Coordinates of C-alpha atoms in Angstrom, one line a residue:
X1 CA -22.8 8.2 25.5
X2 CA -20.4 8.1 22.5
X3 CA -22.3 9.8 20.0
X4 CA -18.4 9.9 17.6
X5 CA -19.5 12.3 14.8
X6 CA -17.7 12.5 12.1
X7 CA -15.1 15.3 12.0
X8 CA -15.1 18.3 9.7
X9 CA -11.9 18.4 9.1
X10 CA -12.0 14.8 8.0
X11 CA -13.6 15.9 4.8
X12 CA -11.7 18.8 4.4
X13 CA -8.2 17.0 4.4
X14 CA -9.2 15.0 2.0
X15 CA -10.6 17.7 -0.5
X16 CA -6.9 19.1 0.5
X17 CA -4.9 16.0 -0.4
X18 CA -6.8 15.8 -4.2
X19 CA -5.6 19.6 -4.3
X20 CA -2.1 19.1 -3.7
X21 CA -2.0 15.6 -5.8
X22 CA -3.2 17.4 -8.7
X23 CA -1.0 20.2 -8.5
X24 CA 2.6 18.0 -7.5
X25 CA 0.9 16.0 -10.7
X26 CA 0.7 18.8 -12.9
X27 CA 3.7 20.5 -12.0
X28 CA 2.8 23.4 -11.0
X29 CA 4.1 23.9 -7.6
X30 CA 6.4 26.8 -6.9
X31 CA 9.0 27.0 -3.9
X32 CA 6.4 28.9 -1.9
X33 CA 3.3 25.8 -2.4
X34 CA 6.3 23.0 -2.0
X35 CA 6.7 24.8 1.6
X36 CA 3.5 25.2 1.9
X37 CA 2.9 21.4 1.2
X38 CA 5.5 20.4 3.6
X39 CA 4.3 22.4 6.2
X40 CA 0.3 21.1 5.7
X41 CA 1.6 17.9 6.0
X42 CA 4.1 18.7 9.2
X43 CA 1.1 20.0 10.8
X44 CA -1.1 16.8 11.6
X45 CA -0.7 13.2 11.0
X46 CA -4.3 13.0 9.6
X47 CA -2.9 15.0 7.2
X48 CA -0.1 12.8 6.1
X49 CA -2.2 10.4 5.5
X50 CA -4.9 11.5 3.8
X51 CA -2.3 12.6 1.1
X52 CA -0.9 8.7 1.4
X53 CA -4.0 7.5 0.6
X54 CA -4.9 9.5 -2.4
X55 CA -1.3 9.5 -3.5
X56 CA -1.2 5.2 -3.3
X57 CA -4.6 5.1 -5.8
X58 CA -2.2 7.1 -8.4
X59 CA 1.6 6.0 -7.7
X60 CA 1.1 3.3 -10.6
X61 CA 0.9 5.7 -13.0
X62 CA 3.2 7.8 -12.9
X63 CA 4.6 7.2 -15.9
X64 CA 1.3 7.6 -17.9
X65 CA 1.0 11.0 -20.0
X66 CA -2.0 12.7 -22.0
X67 CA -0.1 14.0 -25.3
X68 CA -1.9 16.1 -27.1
X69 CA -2.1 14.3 -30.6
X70 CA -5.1 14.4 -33.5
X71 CA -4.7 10.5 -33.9
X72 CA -3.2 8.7 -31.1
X73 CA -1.5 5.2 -31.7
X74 CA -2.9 1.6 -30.3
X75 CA -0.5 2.3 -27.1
X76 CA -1.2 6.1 -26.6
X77 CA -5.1 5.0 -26.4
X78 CA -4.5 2.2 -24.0
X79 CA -2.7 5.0 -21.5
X80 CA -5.1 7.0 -22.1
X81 CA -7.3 5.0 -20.9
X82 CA -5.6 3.5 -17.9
X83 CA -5.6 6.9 -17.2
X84 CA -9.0 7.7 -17.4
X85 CA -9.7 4.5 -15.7
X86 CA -7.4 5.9 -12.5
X87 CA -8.7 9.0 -12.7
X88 CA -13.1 7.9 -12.9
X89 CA -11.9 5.4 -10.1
X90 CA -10.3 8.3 -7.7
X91 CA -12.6 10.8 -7.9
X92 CA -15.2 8.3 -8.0
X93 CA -13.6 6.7 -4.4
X94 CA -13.7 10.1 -3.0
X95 CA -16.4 12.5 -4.4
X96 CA -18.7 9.4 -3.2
X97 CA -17.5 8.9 0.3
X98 CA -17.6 12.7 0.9
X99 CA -21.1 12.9 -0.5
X100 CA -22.1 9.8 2.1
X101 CA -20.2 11.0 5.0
X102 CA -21.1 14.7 4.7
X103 CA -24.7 13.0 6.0
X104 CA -23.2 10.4 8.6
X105 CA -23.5 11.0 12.0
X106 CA -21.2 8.3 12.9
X107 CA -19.1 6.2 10.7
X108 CA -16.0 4.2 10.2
X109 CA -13.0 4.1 8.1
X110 CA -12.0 1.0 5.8
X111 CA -11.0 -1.9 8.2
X112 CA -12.1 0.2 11.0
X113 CA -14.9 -0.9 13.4
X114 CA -16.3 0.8 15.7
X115 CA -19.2 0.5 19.1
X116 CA -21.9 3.4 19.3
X117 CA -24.2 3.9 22.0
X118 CA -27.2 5.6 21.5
X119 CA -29.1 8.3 24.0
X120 CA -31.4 5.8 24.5
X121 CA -29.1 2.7 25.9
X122 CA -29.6 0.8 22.1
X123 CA -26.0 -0.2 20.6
X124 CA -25.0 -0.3 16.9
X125 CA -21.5 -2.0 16.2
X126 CA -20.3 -0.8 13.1
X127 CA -18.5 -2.8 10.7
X128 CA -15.6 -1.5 8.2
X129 CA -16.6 1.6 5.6
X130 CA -20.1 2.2 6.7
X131 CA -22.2 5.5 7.8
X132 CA -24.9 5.8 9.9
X133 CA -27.6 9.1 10.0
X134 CA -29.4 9.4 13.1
X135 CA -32.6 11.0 13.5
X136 CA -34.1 10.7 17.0
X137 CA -37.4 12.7 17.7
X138 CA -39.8 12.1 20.4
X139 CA -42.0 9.3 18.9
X140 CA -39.5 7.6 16.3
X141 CA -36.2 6.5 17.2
X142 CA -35.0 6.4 13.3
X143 CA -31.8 5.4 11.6
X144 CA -30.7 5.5 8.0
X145 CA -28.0 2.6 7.3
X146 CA -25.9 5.0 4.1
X147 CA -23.3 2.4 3.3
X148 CA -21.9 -0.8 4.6
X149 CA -23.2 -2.9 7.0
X150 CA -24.3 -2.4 11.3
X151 CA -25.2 -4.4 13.9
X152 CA -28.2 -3.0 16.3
X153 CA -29.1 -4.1 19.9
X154 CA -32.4 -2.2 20.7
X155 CA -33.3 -1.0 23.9
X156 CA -36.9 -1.3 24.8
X157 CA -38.9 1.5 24.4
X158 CA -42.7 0.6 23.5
X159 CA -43.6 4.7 22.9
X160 CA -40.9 4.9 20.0
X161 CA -40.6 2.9 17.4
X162 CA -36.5 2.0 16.5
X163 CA -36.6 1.9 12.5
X164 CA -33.5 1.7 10.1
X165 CA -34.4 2.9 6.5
X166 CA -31.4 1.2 4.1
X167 CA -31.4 0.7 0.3
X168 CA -34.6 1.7 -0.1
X169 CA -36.6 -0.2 2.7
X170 CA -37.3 -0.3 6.3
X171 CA -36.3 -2.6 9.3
X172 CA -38.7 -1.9 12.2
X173 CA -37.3 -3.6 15.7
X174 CA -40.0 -5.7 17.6
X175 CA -37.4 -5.5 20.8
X176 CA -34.9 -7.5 18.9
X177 CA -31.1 -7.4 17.6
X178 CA -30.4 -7.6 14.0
X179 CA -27.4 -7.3 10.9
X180 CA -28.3 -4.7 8.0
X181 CA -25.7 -5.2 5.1
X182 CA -26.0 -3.4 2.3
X183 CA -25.3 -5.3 -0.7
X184 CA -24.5 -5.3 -4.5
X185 CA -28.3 -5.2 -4.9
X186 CA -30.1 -4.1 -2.6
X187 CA -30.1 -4.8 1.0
X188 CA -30.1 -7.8 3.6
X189 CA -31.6 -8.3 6.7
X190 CA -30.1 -11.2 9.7
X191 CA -31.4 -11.2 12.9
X192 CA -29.8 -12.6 16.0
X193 CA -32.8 -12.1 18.5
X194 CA -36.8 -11.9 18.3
X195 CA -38.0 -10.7 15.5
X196 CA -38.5 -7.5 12.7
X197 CA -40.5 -6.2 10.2
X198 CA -39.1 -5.3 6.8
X199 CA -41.2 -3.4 4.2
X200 CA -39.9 -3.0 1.0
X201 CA -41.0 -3.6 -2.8
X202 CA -44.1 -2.7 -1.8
X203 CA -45.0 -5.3 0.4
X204 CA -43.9 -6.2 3.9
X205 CA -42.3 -9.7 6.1
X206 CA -41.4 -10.7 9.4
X207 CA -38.3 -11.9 10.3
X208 CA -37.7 -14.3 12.9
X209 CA -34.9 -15.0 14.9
X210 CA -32.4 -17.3 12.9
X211 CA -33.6 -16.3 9.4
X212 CA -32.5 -13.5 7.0
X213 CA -34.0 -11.7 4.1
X214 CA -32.7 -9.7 1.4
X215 CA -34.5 -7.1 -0.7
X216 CA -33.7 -5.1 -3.9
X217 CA -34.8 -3.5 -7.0
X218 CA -34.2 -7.3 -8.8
X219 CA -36.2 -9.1 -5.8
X220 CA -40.2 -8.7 -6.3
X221 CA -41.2 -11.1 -3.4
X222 CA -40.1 -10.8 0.3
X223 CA -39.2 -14.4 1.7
X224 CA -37.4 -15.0 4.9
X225 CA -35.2 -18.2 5.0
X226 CA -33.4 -19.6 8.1
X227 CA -30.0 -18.8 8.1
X228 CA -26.7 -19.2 10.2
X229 CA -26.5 -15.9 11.8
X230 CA -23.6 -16.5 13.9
X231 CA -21.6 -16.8 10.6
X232 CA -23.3 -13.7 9.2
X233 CA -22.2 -11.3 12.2
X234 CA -18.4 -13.1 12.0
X235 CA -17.0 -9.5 10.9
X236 CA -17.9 -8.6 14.6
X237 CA -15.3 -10.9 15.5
X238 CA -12.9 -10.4 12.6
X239 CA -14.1 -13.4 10.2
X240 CA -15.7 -13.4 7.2
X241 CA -17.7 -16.5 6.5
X242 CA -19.6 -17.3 3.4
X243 CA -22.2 -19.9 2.4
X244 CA -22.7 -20.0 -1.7
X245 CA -22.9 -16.2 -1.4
X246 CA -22.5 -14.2 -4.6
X247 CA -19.3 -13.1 -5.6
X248 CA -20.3 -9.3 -5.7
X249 CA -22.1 -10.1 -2.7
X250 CA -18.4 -11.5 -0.9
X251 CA -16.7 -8.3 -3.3
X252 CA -18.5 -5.7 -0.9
X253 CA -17.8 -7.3 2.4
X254 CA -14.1 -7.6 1.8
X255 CA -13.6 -4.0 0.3
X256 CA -14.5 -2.9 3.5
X257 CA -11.2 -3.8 4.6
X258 CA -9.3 -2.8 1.8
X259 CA -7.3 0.1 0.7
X260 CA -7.8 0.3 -2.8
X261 CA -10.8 -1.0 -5.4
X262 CA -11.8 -4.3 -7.1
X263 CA -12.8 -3.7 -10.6
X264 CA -14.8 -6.1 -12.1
X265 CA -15.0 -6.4 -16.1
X266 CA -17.4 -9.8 -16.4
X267 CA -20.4 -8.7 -15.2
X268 CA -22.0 -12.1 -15.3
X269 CA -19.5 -13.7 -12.8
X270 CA -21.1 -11.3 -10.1
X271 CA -23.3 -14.0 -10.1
X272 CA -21.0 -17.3 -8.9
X273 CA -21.5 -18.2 -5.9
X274 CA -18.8 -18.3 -3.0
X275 CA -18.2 -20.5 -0.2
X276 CA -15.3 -19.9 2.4
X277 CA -13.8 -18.3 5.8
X278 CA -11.5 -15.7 5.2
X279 CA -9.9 -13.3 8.0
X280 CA -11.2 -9.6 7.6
X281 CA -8.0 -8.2 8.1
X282 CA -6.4 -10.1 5.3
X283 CA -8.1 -8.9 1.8
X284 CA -5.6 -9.3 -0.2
X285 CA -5.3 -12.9 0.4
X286 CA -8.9 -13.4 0.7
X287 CA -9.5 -12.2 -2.9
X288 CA -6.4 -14.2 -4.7
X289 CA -8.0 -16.9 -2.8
X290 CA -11.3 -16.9 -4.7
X291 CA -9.8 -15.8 -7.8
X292 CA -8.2 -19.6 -7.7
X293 CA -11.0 -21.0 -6.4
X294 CA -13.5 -19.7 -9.1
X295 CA -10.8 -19.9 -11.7
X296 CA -11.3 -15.9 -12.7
X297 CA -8.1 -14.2 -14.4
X298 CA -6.8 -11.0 -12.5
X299 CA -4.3 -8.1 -12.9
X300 CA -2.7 -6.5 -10.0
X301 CA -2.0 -3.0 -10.1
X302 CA 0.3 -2.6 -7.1
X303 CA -2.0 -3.6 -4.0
X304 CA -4.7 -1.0 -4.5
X305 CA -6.1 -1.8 -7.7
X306 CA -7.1 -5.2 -8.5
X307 CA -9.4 -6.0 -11.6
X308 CA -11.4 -9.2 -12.1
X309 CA -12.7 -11.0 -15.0
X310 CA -14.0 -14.7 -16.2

């Protein structure tokens, strides 16, 4: 059984790496922390690049100061708040995944994916960025989807029910396989083979074996509608495949393979829909792609910072 929980130390080099960013930033690093820096990041690999990664969400502004002035100028404001943007935007990155992971029992890295199997013989295939809790007892074989988006293959067991709670809602197998993707709004439900139930909102729907449903605060009604699941599972084969999906929708699913964070500023262009096949390990390209297609304006800062508006 590869059960793969997360590390401890996972969390704690990156609560490290902030440390030592903010102190290199701030200048306050003697000769004594400098070798104790170099020798933190001599000691494991994992802890090279931890600091890498938090380091690459800051190296574009390293030129951006916070003077202390009464009345800033025009200029002074707008660093000020590229700044503060960086800053809300790397804390944000971190404090959040920390928060998430720190309840994961198994989870995956962004553009990482990963096979789990279970005591019980069922399977989840993790896509990029997600977490998974695991609560087994001896009537309820229960799962809570905490970010991204899993793939399940349930092994029969009539005695205990296999439930996964995600956004909000639950998706009970009727011995079945089935996608969980957690989206800008909610959740959404695909599966591949018999059937589920999904209770949510209130109410509760079954969902057949080529159809999908998604569920959210924003969606009062539970409808199923037949879907290609195939295209919806791609990532498990390294595609990306969208049918008039919703650009915040397509944002997600690609973020989970990329370093860095897509601000949008045009709320309302969340909202176009999206048609294409991209390839999961190629972002970047996937998102200049769409910004064409939908005709959005962008600004690149470096490659881990892009931000989007109509």
């Amino acid at each position: 059984m590869d059960s793969d929980p997360l590390p401890s130390g996972d969390r704690e080099r990156r609560e490290a790496a902030i440390e030592w960013l903010s102190r290199i930033r701030t200048g306050a690093m003697t000769r004594a922390d400098r070798d104790a820096f170099d020798a933190w990041l001599a000691a494991d690999e994992a802890n090279r690049a931890a600091f890498e990664r938090a380091f690459a969400l800051w190296r574009d502004l390293k030129g951006v100061s916070i003077p202390a002035v009464a009345a800033p100028s025009p200029r002074t404001r707008r660093r000020l708040a590229a700044a503060a943007l960086a800053a809300t935007l790397l804390l944000g990155f971190f404090a959040d995944d920390l928060a998430i992971l720190w309840g994961a029992d198994f989870s995956t890295r962004v553009g990482e994916m990963r096979t789990v199997t279970l005591e019980d013989g069922s399977r989840v295939e993790l896509n990029a960025d997600t977490a998974v809790a695991r609560r087994y007892s001896g009537g309820r074989r229960q799962l809570t989807l905490l970010k991204g988006e899993a793939w399940f293959h349930v092994a029969s067991d009539p005695a205990r029910p296999f439930v996964v709670e995600a956004a909000g809602g639950t998706t009970t197998a009727l011995g079945t396989s089935f996608d969980i993707a957690i989206t800008h709004g909610g959740a959404q439900v695909s599966v591949t083979e018999h059937e589920v139930v999904v209770a949510a909102a209130g109410g509760t729907a079954i969902v057949a074996e080529g159809q999908q449903l998604s569920y959210g605060p924003a969606l009062s009604a539970l409808v199923a509608r037949p879907v290609d699941v195939e295209d919806e599972a791609a990532w498990r084969r390294g595609y990306l495949i969208f049918h008039d999906k919703p650009l915040g929708d397509v944002l997600a699913a690609i973020e989970r393979h990329f370093h860095g964070r897509v601000l949008v500023l045009t709320p309302s262009i969340r909202a176009r829909k999206v048609s294409g096949l991209f390839q999961a390990s190629e972002p970047l390209e996937s998102i200049r792609a769409i910004e064409a297609s939908l005709g959005l304006r962008a600004a690149y800062v470096g490659n881990y910072l892009i931000i989007l508006w109509g």
